[in-house]
XYZ file of C-alpha atoms in Angstrom:
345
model
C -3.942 -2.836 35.090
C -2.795 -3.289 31.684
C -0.184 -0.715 30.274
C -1.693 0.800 27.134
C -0.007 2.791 24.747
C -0.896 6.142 23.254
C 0.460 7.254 19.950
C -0.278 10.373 17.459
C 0.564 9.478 13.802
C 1.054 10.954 11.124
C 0.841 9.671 7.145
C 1.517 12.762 4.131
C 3.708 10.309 1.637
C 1.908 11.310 -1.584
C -1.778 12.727 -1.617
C -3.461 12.054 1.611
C -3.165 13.712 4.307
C -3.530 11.914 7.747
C -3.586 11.302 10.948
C -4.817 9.684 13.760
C -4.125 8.186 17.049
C -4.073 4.537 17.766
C -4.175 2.891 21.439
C -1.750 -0.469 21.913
C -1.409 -0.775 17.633
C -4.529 -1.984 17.443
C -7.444 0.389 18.209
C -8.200 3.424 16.842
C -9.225 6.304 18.637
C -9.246 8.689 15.539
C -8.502 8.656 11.589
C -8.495 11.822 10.084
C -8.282 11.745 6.241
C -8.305 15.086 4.431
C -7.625 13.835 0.338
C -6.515 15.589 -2.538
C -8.014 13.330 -5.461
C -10.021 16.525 -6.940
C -7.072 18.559 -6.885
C -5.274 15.978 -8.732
C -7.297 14.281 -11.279
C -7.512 17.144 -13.866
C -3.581 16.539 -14.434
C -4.593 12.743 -14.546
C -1.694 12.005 -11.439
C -0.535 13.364 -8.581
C 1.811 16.357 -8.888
C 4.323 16.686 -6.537
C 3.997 20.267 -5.931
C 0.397 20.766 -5.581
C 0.291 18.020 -2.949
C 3.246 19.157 -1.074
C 1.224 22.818 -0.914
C -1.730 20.773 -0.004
C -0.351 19.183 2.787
C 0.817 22.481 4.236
C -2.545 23.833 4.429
C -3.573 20.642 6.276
C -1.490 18.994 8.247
C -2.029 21.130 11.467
C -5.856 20.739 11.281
C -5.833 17.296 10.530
C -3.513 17.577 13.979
C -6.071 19.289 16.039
C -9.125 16.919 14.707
C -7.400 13.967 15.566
C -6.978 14.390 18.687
C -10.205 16.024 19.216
C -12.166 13.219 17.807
C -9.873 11.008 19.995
C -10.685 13.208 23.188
C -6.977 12.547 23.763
C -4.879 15.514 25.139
C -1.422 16.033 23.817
C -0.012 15.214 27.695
C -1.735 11.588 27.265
C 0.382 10.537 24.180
C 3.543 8.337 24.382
C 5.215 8.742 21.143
C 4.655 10.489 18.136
C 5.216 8.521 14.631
C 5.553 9.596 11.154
C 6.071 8.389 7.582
C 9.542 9.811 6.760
C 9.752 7.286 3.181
C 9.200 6.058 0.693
C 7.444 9.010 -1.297
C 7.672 12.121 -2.495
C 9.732 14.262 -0.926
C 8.197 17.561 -0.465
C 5.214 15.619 0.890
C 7.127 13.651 3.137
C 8.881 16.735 4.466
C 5.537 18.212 5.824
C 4.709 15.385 7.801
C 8.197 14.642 8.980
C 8.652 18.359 10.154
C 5.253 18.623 11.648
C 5.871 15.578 13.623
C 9.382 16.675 14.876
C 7.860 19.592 15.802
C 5.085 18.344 17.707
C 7.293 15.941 19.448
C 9.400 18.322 20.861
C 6.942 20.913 21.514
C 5.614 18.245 23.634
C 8.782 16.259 24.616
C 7.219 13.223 22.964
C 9.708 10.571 21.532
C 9.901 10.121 17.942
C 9.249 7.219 15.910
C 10.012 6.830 12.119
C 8.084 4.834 9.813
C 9.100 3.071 6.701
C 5.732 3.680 4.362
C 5.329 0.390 3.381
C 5.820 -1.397 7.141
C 2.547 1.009 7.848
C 0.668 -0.739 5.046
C 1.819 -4.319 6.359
C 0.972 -3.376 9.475
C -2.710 -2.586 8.727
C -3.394 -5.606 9.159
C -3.661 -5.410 13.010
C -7.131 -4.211 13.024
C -7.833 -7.352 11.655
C -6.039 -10.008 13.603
C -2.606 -10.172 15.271
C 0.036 -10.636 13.107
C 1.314 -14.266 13.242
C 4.894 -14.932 12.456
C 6.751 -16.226 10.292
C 4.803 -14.015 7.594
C 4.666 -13.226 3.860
C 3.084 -9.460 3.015
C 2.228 -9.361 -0.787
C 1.995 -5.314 -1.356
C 0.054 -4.030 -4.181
C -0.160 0.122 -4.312
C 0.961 2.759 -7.077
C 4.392 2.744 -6.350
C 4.753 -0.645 -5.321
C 4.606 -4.093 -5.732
C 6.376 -6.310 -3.613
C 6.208 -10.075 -1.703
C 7.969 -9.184 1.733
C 9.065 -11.817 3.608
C 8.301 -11.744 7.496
C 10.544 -14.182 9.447
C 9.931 -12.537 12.896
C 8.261 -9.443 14.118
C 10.188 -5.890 12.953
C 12.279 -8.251 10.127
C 11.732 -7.558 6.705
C 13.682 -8.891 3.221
C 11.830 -8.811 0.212
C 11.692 -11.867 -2.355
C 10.684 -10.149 -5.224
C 9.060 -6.934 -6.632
C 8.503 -5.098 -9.775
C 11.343 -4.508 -12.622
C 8.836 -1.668 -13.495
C 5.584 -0.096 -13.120
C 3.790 -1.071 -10.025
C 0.292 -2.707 -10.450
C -1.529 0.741 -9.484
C 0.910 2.607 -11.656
C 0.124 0.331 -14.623
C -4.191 0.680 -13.826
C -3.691 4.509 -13.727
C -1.707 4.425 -17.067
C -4.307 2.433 -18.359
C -7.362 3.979 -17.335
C -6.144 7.040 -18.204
C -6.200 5.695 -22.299
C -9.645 4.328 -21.455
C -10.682 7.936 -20.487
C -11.282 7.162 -17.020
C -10.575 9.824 -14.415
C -7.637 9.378 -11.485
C -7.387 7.390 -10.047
C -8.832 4.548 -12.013
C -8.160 1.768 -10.250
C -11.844 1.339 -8.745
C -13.563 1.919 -11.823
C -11.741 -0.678 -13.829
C -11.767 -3.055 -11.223
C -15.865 -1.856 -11.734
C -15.759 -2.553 -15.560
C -13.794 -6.022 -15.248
C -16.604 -7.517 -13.279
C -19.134 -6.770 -16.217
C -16.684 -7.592 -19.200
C -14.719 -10.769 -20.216
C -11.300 -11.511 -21.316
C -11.081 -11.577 -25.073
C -7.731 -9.892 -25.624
C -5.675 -12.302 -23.692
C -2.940 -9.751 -22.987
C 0.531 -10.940 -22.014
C 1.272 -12.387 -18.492
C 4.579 -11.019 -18.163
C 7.227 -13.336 -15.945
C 4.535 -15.289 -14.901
C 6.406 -18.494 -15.027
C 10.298 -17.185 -14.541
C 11.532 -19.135 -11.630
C 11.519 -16.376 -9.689
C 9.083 -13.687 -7.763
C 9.597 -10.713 -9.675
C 6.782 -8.440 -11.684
C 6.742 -7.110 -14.649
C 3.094 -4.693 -15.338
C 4.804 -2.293 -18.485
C 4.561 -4.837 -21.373
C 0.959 -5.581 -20.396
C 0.683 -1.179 -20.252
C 2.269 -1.235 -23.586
C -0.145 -4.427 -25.552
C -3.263 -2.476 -23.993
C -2.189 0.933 -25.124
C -1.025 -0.621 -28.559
C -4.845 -2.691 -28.907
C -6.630 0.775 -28.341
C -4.646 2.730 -30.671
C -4.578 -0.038 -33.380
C -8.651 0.096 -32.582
C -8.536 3.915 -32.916
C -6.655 3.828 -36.381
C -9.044 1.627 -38.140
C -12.444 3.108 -36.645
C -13.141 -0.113 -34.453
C -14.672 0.510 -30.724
C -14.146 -1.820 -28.198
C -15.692 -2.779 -25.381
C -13.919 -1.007 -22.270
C -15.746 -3.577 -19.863
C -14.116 -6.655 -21.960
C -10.709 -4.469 -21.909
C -11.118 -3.490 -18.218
C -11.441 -7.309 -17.847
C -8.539 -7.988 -20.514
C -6.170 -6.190 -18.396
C -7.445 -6.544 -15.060
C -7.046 -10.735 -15.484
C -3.248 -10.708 -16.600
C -2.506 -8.310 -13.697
C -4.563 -10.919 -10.989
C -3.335 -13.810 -13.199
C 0.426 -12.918 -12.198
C 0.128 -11.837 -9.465
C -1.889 -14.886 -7.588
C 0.883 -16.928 -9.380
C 3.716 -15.270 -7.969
C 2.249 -15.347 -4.586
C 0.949 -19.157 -4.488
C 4.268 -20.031 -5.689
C 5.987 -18.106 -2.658
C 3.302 -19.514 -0.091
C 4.628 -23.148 -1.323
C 8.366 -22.306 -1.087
C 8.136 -20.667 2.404
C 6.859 -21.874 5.973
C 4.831 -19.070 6.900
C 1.628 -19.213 8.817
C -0.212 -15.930 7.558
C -0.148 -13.946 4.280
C -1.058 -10.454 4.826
C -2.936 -8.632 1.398
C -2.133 -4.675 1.663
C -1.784 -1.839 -0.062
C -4.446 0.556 -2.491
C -4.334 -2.058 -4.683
C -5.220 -4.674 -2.076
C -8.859 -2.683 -2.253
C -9.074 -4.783 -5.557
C -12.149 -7.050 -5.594
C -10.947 -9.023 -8.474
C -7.435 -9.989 -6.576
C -8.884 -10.327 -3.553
C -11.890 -12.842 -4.940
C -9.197 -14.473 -6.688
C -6.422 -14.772 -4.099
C -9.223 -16.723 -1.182
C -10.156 -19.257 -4.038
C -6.826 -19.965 -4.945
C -5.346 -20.104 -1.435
C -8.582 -21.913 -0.473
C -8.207 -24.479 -2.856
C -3.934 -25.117 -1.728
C -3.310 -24.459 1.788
C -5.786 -25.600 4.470
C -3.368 -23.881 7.283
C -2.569 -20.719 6.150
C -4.168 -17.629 7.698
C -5.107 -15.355 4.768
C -5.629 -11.743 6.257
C -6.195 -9.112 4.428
C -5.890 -5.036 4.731
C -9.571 -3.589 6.248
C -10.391 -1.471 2.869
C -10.703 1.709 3.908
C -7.304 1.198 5.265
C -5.969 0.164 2.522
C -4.864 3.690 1.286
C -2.713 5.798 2.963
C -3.771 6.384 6.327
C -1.890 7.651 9.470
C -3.262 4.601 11.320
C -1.746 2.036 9.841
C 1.507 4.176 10.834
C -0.223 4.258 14.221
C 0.023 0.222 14.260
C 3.469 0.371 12.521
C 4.655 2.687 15.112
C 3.498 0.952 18.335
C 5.751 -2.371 17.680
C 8.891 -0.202 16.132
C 8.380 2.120 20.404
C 8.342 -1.811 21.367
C 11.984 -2.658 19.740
C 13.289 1.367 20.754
C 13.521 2.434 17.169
C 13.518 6.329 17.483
C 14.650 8.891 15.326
C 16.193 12.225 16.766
C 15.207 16.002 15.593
C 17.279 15.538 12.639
C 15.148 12.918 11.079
C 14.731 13.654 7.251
C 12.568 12.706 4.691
C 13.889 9.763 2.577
C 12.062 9.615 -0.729
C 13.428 6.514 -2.040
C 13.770 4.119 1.083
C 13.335 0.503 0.595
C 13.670 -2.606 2.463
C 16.457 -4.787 2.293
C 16.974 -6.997 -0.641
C 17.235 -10.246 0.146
C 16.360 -12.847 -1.934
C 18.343 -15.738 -0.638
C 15.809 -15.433 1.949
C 13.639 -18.318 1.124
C 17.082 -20.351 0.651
């Protein structure tokens, strides 16, 4: 009989709170999502304060549903995993202390998650993860191209020198009058509108794989206001599309441009911003048209949030390489990969 694998995690990084439990990575058993977007969007972002107070008031239900909806009892799990970074930290400490907690309330073993390996590794419930990989992560706090050489290995090749992409859509939409988030709605708006204002593609040909999203923020911002001033109204489907094809434009570029310098065998899409219809259409036609070999996989979408499964996934292969934490695990708000861009060298 095949060994299978039992493990309860749990995702509270910024504004959802999650969790679920996930059989051998790849299954899911249960995904409990309790969100706090209507909580949030009459300050137009998340605030830190009202999410940590939010996650308090959740976290043990989410618990209970989880493994109810799993019909799992807590003497079946294996391991117990949690997001302890990146994020915000009194969010992260809810999660993390609930999950220490539970662990040794239940003499589990503890595994720690880095954030962003849980988006990579939502990819699972897709396919397997082939290796050597690239990951090209797109959320509000990040964008990144992490490069995968083998499994539990990660060095990123380039990310952002500023806003994030989702950062920069939020910013955006919020001078557009759109509520938060507004990443869905102007990806909405783009598909109905047409690119007229030919906004800057920031770094788009540097010889490097860097991002750059606040000059863009700033030529958008300064088009509306200049609009405002002299009593013009634009169309805010031709700006959603304005904006939406410089941040797609880069990017795809970015991305091809790593796929050419490294032998990898899968790129893996992931992240909120991975939800994006306009980066995703783009990204299979452009990869379509260059590599004939390359296994383009990208994040299921409603996984492409934050969800505890995709910590689930993370946390099966880190229990596979004996990565545990200890009861003083602590929440690290601004934990990163390692930097490491003579990686493609």
């Amino acid at each position: 009989m095949d060994q299978t694998s039992l493990i309860l995690a749990i995702e509270s990084s910024c504004d959802e709170t999650s969790v679920a439990v996930i059989k051998n990575g790849d299954i899911i058993l249960s995904s409990i999502i309790a969100t706090q977007i209507n909580s949030h969007q009459r300050f137009g972002g998340v605030v830190p304060e009202v999410a940590s107070r939010h996650h308090i008031e959740q976290i043990t239900i989410c618990i209970e549903q989880a493994l109810k909806q799993a019909e799992v009892r807590k003497e079946d799990l294996d391991a117990v995993a949690v997001t302890y970074g990146p994020g915000l930290v009194g969010a992260l400490l809810v999660g993390v202390s609930a999950a220490k907690a539970f662990a040794f309330a239940n003499e589990l073993p503890l595994i720690p998650v880095n954030h962003m390996i849980g988006h990579i590794y939502a990819a699972r419930f897709v396919k397997p993860i082939v290796f050597p990989a690239l990951a090209l992560l797109v959320s509000g706090g990040h964008t990144e191209l992490v490069y995968m050489p083998t499994e539990n290995e990660f060095k990123i090749i380039g990310e952002t020198r500023d806003d994030a992409a989702g950062e920069a859509y939020d910013k955006v939409g919020r001078v557009m009058g759109l509520k938060y988030p507004a990443g869905k709605a102007i990806d909405e708006l783009a598909h109905q509108g047409e690119d007229i204002f030919k906004f800057p593609r920031a770094m788009e040909h540097e010889d490097n794989f860097d991002f750059s999203f606040s000059g863009l923020k700033s030529a958008f911002i300064n088009t509306v206001h200049h609009a405002d001033q002299i009593n013009e109204e634009l169309s805010k489907k031709d700006l959603a599309a304005s904006f939406q094809q410089s941040v797609v434009d880069v990017i795809t570029a970015k991305t091809v441009r790593a796929c050419e310098q490294l032998e990898i065998k899968q790129l893996i899409l992931a992240g909120g911003v991975a939800a994006n219809r306009g980066l995703r259409d783009t990204l299979d036609k452009e990869l379509g048209e260059k590599f004939n070999h390359l296994d383009f996989v990208k994040a299921p979408l409603d996984l492409c949030g934050d969800n505890g499964a995709m910590i689930g996934a993370a946390g099966e292969m880190l229990m596979r390489h004996q990565v545990f934490a200890d009861m003083t695990l602590n929440a690290d708000p601004s934990l990163e990969f390692d930097w490491e861009p003579e990686a493609i060298k």
